[in-house]
Amino acid sequence: MNSEAMSLKSGIAAFEAKNFTLAVTLLSPLSDAGDAEAQYRMAIMYQHGLGVVVNELLAFKCMVAAAKQDLRLAQHGLGFMYLEGECIGKDATKAVEWFTRSAEQGLVGSQSTLAMMYEEGRGVAVDREKARQWYRRAGFADKANEI
């Protein structure tokens, strides 16, 4: 295992153990070098002030960079940033775009969120059939049958 892989593994372990100061030290250089896993975790730390001062601009920048590399958790996170207006202005249409990218990679949270958005017409026109399809893909057949 090379030193970058070791730093990433150690940085993720520190992040998961809530040792955010160490996680920032290990992950920040990797994030700057373009590692999607590091960018995703740095985005969360910048967004919530974990081991660093809250910085919404850097949180958004890191989340976008990781999402564009097809990291499904980052795509999901970016979808929520747009949906809730966190770190960027609310934009339900863009939220749908990012949730769709993540959902197509099998992330259940994005699949169920998309289903709800199609059911309620948030960022898209109401489409009960698409809502049912996403609920089923997320494993919520009972919910799909209710709408």
Coordinates of N, CA and C in Angstrom, one line a residue, residues 1-11 26 30 33 35:
M1 N 0.9 -1.2 0.0 CA 0.0 0.0 0.0 C 0.9 1.2 0.0
N2 N 0.7 2.2 -0.9 CA 1.5 3.4 -1.0 C 1.1 4.4 0.1
S3 N 1.8 5.4 0.3 CA 1.6 6.3 1.4 C 0.3 7.1 1.2
E4 N -0.1 7.4 0.0 CA -1.4 8.1 -0.2 C -2.5 7.2 0.2
A5 N -2.5 6.0 -0.2 CA -3.6 5.0 0.1 C -3.6 4.8 1.6
M6 N -2.4 4.8 2.3 CA -2.4 4.7 3.7 C -3.0 5.9 4.4
S7 N -2.6 7.1 3.9 CA -3.2 8.3 4.4 C -4.7 8.4 4.3
L8 N -5.2 7.9 3.1 CA -6.6 7.9 2.9 C -7.3 7.0 3.9
K9 N -6.8 5.8 4.0 CA -7.3 4.8 4.9 C -7.3 5.3 6.3
S10 N -6.2 5.9 6.8 CA -6.1 6.4 8.1 C -7.0 7.6 8.3
G11 N -7.1 8.5 7.3 CA -8.0 9.7 7.3 C -9.4 9.3 7.5
L26 N -5.0 14.5 7.6 CA -4.7 13.5 6.6 C -5.4 13.6 5.3
L30 N -5.0 15.2 0.3 CA -5.6 14.2 -0.6 C -6.8 14.9 -1.4
A33 N -5.5 17.2 -3.9 CA -5.0 16.4 -5.0 C -6.0 15.8 -5.9
D35 N -8.7 13.5 -4.7 CA -9.2 12.2 -4.3 C -10.7 12.4 -3.9

